[in-house]
mmCIF file of N, CA and C in Angstrom:
data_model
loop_
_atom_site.group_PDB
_atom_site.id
_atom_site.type_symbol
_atom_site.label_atom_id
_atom_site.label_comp_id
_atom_site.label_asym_id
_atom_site.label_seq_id
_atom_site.Cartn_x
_atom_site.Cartn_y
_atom_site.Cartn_z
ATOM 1 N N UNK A 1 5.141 -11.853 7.804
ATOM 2 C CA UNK A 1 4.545 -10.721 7.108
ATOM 3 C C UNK A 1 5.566 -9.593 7.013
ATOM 4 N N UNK A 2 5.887 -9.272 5.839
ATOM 5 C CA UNK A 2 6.822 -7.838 5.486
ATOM 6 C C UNK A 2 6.028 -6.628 5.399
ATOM 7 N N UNK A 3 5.966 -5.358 6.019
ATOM 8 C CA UNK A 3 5.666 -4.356 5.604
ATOM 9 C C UNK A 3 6.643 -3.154 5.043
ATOM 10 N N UNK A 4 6.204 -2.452 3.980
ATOM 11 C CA UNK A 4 7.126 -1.912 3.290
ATOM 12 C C UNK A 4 6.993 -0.381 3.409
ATOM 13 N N UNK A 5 7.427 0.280 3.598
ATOM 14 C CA UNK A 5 7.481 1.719 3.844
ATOM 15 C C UNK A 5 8.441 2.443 2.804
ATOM 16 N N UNK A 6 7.850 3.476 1.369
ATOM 17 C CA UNK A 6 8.694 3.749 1.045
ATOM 18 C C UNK A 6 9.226 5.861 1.223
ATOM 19 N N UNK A 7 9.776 6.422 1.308
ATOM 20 C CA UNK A 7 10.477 7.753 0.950
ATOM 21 C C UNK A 7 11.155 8.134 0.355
ATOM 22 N N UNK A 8 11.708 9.897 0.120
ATOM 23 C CA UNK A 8 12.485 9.697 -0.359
ATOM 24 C C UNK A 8 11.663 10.852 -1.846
ATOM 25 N N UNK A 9 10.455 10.759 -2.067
ATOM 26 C CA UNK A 9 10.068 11.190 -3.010
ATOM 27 C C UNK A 9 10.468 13.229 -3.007
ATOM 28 N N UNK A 10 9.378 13.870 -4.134
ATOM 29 C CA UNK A 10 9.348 15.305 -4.080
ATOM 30 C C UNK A 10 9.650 15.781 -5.349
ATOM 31 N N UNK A 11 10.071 17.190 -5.066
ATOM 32 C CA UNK A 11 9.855 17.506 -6.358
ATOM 33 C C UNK A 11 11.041 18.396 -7.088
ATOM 34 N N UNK A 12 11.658 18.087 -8.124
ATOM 35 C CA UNK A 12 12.664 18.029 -8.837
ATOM 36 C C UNK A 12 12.406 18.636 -9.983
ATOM 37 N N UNK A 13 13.495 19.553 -10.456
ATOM 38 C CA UNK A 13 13.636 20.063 -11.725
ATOM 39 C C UNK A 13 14.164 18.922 -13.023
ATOM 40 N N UNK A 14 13.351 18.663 -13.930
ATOM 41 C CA UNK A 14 14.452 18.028 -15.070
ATOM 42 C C UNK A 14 15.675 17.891 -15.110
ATOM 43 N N UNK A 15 16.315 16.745 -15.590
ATOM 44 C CA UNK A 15 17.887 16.765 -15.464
ATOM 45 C C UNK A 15 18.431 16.366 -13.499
ATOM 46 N N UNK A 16 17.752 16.842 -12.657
ATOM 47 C CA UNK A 16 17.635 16.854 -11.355
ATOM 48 C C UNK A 16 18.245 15.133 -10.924
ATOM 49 N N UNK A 17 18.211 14.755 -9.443
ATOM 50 C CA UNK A 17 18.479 13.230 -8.931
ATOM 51 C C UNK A 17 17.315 13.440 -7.593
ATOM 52 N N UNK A 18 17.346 11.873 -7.232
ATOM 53 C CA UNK A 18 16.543 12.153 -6.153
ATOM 54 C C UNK A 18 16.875 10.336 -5.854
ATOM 55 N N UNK A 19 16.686 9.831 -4.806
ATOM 56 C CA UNK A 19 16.828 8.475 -4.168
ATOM 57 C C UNK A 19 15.957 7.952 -3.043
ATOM 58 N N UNK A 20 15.144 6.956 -3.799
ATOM 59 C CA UNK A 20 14.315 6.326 -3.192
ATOM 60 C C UNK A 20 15.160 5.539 -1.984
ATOM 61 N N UNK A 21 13.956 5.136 -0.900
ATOM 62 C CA UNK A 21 14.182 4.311 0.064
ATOM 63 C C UNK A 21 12.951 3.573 0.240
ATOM 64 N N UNK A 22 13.252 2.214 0.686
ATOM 65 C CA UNK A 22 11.681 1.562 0.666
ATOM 66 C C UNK A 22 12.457 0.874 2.458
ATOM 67 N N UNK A 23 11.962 0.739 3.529
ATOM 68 C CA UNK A 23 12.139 0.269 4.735
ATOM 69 C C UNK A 23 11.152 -0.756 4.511
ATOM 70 N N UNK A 24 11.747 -2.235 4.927
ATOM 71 C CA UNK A 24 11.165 -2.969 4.971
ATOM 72 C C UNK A 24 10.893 -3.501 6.387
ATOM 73 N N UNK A 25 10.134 -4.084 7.218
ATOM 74 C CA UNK A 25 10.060 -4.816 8.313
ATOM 75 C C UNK A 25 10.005 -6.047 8.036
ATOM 76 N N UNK A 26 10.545 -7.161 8.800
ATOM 77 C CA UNK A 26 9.983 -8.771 8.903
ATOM 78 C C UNK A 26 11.738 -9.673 8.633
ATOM 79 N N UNK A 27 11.837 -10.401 9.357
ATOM 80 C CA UNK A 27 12.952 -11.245 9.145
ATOM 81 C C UNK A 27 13.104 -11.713 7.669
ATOM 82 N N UNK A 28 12.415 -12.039 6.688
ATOM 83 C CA UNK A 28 12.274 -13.053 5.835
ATOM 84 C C UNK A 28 12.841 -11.873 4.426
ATOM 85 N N UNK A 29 12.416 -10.438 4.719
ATOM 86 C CA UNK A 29 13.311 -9.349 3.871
ATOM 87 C C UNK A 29 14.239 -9.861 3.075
ATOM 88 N N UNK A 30 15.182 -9.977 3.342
ATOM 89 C CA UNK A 30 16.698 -10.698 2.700
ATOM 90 C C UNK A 30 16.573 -11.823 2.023
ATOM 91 N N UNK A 31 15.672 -12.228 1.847
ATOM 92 C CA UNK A 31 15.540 -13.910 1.105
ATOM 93 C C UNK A 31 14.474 -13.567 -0.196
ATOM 94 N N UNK A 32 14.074 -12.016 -0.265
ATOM 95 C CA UNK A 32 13.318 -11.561 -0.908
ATOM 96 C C UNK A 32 14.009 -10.769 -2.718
ATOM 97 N N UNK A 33 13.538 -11.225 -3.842
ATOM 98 C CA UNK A 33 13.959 -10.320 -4.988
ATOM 99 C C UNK A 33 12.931 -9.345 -4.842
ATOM 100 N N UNK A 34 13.493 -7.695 -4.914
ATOM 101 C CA UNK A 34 12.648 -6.864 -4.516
ATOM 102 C C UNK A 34 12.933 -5.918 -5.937
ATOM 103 N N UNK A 35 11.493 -5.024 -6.121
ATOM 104 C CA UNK A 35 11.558 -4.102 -7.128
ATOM 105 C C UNK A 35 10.612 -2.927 -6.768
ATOM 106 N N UNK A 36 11.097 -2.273 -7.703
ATOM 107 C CA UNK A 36 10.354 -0.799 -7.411
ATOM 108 C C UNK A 36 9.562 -0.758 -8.833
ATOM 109 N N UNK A 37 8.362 -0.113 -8.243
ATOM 110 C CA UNK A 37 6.818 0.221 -9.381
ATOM 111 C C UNK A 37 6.403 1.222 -9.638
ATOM 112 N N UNK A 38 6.224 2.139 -10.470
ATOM 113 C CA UNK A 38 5.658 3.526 -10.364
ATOM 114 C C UNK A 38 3.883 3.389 -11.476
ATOM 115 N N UNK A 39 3.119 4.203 -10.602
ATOM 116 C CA UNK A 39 2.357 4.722 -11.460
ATOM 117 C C UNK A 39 1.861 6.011 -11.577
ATOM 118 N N UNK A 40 1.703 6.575 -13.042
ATOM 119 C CA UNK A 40 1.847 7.854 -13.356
ATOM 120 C C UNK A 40 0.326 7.748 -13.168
ATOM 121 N N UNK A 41 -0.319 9.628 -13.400
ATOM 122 C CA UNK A 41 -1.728 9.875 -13.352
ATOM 123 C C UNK A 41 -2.152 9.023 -14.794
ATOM 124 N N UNK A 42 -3.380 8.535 -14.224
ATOM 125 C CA UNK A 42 -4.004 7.941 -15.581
ATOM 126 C C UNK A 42 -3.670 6.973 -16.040
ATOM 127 N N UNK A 43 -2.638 6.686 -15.723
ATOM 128 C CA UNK A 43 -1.620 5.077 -16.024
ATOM 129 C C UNK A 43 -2.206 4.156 -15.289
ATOM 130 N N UNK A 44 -1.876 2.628 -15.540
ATOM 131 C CA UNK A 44 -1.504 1.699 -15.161
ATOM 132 C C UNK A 44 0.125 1.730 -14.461
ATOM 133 N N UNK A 45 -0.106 0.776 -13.190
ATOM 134 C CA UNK A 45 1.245 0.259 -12.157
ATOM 135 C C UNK A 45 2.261 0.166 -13.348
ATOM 136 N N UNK A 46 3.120 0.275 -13.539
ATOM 137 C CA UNK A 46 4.564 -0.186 -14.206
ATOM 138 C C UNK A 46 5.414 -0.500 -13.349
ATOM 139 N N UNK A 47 6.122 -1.797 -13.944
ATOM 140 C CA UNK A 47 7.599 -2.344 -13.272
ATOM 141 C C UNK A 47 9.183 -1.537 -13.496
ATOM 142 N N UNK A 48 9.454 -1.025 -13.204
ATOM 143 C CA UNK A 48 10.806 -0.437 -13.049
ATOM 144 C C UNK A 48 12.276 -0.422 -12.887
ATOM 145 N N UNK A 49 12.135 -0.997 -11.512
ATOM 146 C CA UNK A 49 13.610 -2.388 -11.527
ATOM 147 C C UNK A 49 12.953 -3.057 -10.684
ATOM 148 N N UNK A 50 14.513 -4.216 -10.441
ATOM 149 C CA UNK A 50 14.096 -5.112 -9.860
ATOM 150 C C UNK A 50 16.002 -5.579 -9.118
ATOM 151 N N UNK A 51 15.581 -6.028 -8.204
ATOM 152 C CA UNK A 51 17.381 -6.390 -7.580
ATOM 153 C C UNK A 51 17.056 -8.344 -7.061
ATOM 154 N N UNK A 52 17.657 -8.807 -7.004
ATOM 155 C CA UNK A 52 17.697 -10.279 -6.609
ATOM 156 C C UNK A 52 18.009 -10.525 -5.275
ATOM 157 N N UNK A 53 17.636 -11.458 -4.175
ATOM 158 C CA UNK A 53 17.996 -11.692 -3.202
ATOM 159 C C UNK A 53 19.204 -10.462 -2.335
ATOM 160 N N UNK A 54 20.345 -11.606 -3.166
ATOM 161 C CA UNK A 54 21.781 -10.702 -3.043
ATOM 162 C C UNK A 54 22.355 -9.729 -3.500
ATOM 163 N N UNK A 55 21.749 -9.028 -3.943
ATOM 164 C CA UNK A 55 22.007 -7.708 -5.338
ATOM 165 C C UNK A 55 22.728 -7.826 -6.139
ATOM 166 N N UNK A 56 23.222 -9.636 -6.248
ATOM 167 C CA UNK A 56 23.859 -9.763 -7.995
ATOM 168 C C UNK A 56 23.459 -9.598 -8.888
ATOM 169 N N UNK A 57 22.145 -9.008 -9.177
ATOM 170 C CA UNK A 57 21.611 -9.384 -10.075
ATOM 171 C C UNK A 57 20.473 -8.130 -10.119
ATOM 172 N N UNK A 58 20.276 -7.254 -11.438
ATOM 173 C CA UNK A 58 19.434 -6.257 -11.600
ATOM 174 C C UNK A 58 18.650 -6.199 -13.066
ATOM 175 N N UNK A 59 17.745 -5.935 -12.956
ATOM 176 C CA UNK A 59 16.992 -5.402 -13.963
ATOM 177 C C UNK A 59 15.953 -3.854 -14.364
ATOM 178 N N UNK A 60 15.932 -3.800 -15.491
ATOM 179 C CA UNK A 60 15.316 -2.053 -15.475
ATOM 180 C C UNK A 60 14.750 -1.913 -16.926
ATOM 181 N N UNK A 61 13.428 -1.596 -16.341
ATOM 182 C CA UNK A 61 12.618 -0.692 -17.247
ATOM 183 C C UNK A 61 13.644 -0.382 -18.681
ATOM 184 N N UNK A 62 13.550 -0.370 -20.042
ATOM 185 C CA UNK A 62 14.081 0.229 -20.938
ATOM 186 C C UNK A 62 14.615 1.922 -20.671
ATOM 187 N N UNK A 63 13.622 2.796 -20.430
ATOM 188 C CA UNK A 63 13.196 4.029 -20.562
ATOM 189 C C UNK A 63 13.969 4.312 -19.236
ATOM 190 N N UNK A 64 14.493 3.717 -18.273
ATOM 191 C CA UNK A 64 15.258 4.213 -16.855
ATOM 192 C C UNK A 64 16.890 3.464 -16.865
ATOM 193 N N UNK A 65 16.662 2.782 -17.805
ATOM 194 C CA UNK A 65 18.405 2.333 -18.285
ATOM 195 C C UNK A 65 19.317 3.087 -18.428
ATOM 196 N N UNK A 66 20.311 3.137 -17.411
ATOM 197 C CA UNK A 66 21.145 4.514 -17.279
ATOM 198 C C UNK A 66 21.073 5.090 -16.950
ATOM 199 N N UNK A 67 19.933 5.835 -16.134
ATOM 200 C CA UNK A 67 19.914 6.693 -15.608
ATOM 201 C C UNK A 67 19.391 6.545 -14.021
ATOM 202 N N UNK A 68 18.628 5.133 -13.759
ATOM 203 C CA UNK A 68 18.033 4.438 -12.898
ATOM 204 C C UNK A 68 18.958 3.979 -11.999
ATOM 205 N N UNK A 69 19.306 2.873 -10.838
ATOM 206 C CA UNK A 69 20.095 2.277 -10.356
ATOM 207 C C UNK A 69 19.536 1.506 -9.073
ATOM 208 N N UNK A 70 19.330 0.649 -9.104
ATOM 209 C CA UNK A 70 18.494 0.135 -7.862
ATOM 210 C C UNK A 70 19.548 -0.807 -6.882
ATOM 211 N N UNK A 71 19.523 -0.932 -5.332
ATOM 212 C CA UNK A 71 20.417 -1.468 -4.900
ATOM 213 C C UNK A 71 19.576 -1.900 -3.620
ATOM 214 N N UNK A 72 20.208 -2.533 -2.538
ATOM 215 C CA UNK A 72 19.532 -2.882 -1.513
ATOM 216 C C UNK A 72 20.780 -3.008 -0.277
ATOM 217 N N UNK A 73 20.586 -2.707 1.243
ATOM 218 C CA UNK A 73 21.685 -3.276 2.066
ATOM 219 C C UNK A 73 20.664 -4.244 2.865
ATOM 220 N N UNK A 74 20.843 -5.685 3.189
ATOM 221 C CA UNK A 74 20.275 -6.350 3.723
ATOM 222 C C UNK A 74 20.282 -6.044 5.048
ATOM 223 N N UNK A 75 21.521 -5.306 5.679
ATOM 224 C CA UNK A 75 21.321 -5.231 7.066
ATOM 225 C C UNK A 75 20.340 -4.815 7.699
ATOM 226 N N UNK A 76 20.336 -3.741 6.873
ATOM 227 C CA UNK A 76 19.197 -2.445 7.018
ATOM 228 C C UNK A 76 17.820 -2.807 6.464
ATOM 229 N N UNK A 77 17.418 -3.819 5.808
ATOM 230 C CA UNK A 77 16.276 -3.899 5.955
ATOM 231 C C UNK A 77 15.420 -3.069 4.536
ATOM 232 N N UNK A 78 16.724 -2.213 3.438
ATOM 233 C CA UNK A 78 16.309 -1.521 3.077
ATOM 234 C C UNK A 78 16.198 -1.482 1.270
ATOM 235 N N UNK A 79 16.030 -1.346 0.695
ATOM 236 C CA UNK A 79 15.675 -1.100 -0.672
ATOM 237 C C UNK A 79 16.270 -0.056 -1.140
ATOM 238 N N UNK A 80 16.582 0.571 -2.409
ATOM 239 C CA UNK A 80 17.328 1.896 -2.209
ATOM 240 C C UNK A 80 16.807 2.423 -4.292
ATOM 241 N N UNK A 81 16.385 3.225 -4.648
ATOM 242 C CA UNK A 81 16.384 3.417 -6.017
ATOM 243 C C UNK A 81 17.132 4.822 -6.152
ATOM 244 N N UNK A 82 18.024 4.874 -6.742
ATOM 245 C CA UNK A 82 18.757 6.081 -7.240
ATOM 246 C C UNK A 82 18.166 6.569 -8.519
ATOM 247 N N UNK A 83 17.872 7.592 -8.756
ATOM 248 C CA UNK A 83 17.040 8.368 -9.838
ATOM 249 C C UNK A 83 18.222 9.111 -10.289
ATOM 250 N N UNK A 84 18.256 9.370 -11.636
ATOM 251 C CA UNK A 84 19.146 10.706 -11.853
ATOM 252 C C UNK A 84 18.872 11.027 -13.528
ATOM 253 N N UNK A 85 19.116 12.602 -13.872
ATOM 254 C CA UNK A 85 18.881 12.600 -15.195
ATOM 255 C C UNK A 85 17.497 12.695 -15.410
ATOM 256 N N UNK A 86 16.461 13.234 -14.525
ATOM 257 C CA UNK A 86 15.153 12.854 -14.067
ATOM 258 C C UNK A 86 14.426 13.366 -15.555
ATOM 259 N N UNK A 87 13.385 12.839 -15.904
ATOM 260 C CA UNK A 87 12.783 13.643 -16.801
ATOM 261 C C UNK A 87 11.230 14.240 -16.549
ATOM 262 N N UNK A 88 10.374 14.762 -16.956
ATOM 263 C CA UNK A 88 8.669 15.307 -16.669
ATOM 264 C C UNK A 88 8.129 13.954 -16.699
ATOM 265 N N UNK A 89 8.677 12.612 -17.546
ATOM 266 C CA UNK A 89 7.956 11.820 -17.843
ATOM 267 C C UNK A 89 8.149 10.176 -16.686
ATOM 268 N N UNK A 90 9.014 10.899 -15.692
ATOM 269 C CA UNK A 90 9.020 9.894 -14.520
ATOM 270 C C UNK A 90 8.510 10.161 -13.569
ATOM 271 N N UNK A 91 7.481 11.580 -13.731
ATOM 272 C CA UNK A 91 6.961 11.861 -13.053
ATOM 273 C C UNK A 91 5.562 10.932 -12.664
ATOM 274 N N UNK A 92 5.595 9.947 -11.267
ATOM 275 C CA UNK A 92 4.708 9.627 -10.678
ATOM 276 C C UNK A 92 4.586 8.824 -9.133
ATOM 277 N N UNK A 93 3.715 7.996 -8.977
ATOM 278 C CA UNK A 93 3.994 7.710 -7.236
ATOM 279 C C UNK A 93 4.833 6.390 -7.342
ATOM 280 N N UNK A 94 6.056 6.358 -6.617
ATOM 281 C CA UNK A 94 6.605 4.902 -6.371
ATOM 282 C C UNK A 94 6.272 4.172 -5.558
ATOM 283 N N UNK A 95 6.536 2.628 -5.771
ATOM 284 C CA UNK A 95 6.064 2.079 -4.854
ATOM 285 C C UNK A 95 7.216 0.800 -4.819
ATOM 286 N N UNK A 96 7.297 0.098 -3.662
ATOM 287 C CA UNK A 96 8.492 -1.201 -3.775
ATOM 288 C C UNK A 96 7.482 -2.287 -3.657
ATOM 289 N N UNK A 97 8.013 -3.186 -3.582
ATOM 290 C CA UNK A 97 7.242 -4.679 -2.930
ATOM 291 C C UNK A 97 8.274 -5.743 -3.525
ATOM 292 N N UNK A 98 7.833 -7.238 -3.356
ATOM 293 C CA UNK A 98 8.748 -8.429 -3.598
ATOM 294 C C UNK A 98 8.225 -7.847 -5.337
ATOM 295 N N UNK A 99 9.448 -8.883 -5.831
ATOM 296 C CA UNK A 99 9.525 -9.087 -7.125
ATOM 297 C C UNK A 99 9.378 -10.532 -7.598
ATOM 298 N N UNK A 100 8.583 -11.218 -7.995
ATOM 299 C CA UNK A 100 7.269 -9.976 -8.446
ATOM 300 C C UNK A 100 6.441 -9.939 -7.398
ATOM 301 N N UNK A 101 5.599 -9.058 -7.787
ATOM 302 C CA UNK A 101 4.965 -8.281 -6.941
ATOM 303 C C UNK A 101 3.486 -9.156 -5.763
ATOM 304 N N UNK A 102 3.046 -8.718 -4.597
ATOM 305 C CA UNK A 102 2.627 -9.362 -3.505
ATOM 306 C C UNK A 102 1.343 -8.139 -3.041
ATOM 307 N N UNK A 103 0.156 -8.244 -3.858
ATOM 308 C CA UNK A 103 -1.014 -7.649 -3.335
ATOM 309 C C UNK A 103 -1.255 -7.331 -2.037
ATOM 310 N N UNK A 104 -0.468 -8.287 -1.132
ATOM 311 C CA UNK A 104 -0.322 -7.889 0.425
ATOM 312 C C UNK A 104 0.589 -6.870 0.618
ATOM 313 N N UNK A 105 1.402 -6.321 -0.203
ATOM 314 C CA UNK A 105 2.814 -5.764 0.451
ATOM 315 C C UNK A 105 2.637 -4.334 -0.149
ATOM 316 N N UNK A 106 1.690 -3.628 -0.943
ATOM 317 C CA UNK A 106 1.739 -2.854 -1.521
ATOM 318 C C UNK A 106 1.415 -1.551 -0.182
ATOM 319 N N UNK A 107 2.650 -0.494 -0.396
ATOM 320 C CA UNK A 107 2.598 0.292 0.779
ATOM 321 C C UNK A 107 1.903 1.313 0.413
ATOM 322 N N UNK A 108 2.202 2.786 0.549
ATOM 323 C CA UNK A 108 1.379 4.039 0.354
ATOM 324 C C UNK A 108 1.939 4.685 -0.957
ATOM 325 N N UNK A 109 3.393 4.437 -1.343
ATOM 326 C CA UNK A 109 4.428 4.744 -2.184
ATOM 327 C C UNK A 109 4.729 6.585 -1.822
ATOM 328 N N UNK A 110 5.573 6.767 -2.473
ATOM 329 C CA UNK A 110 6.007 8.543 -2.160
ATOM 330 C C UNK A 110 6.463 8.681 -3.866
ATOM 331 N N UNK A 111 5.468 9.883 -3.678
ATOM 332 C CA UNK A 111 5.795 10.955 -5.078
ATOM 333 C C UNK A 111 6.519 11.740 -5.646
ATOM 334 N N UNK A 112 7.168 11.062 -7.106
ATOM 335 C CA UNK A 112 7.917 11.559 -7.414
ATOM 336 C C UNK A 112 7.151 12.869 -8.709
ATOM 337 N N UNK A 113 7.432 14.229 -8.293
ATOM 338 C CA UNK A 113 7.183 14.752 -9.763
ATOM 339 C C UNK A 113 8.398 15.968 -10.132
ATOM 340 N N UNK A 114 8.335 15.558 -11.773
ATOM 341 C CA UNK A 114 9.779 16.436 -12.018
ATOM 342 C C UNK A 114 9.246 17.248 -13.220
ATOM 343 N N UNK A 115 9.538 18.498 -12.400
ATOM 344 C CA UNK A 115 8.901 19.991 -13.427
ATOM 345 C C UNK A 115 10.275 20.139 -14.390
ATOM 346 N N UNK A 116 9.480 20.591 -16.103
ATOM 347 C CA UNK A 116 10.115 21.150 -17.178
ATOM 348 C C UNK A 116 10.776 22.112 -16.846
#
């Protein structure tokens, strides 16, 4: 069983950066493709990125291309999303889990909101 803990969130001016962390627990972490999810008020969950096992390998949302960056250190157990270039409209709660995603693993997420 993995539990996922993420931080890291708050609150940011437009144009602003900010960098997620998701702490994972459980040996089996590292053998995991992991991604980060946000959902805004009123929205539906959205997929965001996503990193592969070994972090050869990434994917991203259209709308966070370039400005997004997702990475992971296996030692640590940890997940990592770099934000930058922030806009009002990424404003909402993140969340990590396996990729794809694991109804068991879904943590509390930490909020991102970024004022005009």
């Amino acid at each position: 069983q993995v539990q996922l803990v993420e931080s890291g969130g708050g609150l940011v001016q437009a144009g602003g950066s900010l960098r997620l962390s998701c702490a994972a627990s459980g040996r089996t972490f590292k053998w995991y493709a992991m991604g980060w999810f946000r959902q805004a008020p009123g929205k539906e969950r959205e997929f965001v990125a996503s990193i592969t096992w070994s972090g050869g390998g990434t994917w991203y949302l259209d709308s966070v291309k370039g400005r997004f960056t997702i990475s992971r250190d296996n030692a640590k157990n940890t997940v990592y999303l770099q934000m930058n270039s922030l806009k009002p409209e990424d404003t909402a709660v993140y969340y990590c889990n396996k990729n794809p995603p694991s109804v068991d693993y879904w943590g509390k997420g930490t909020l991102v909101t970024v004022s005009s």
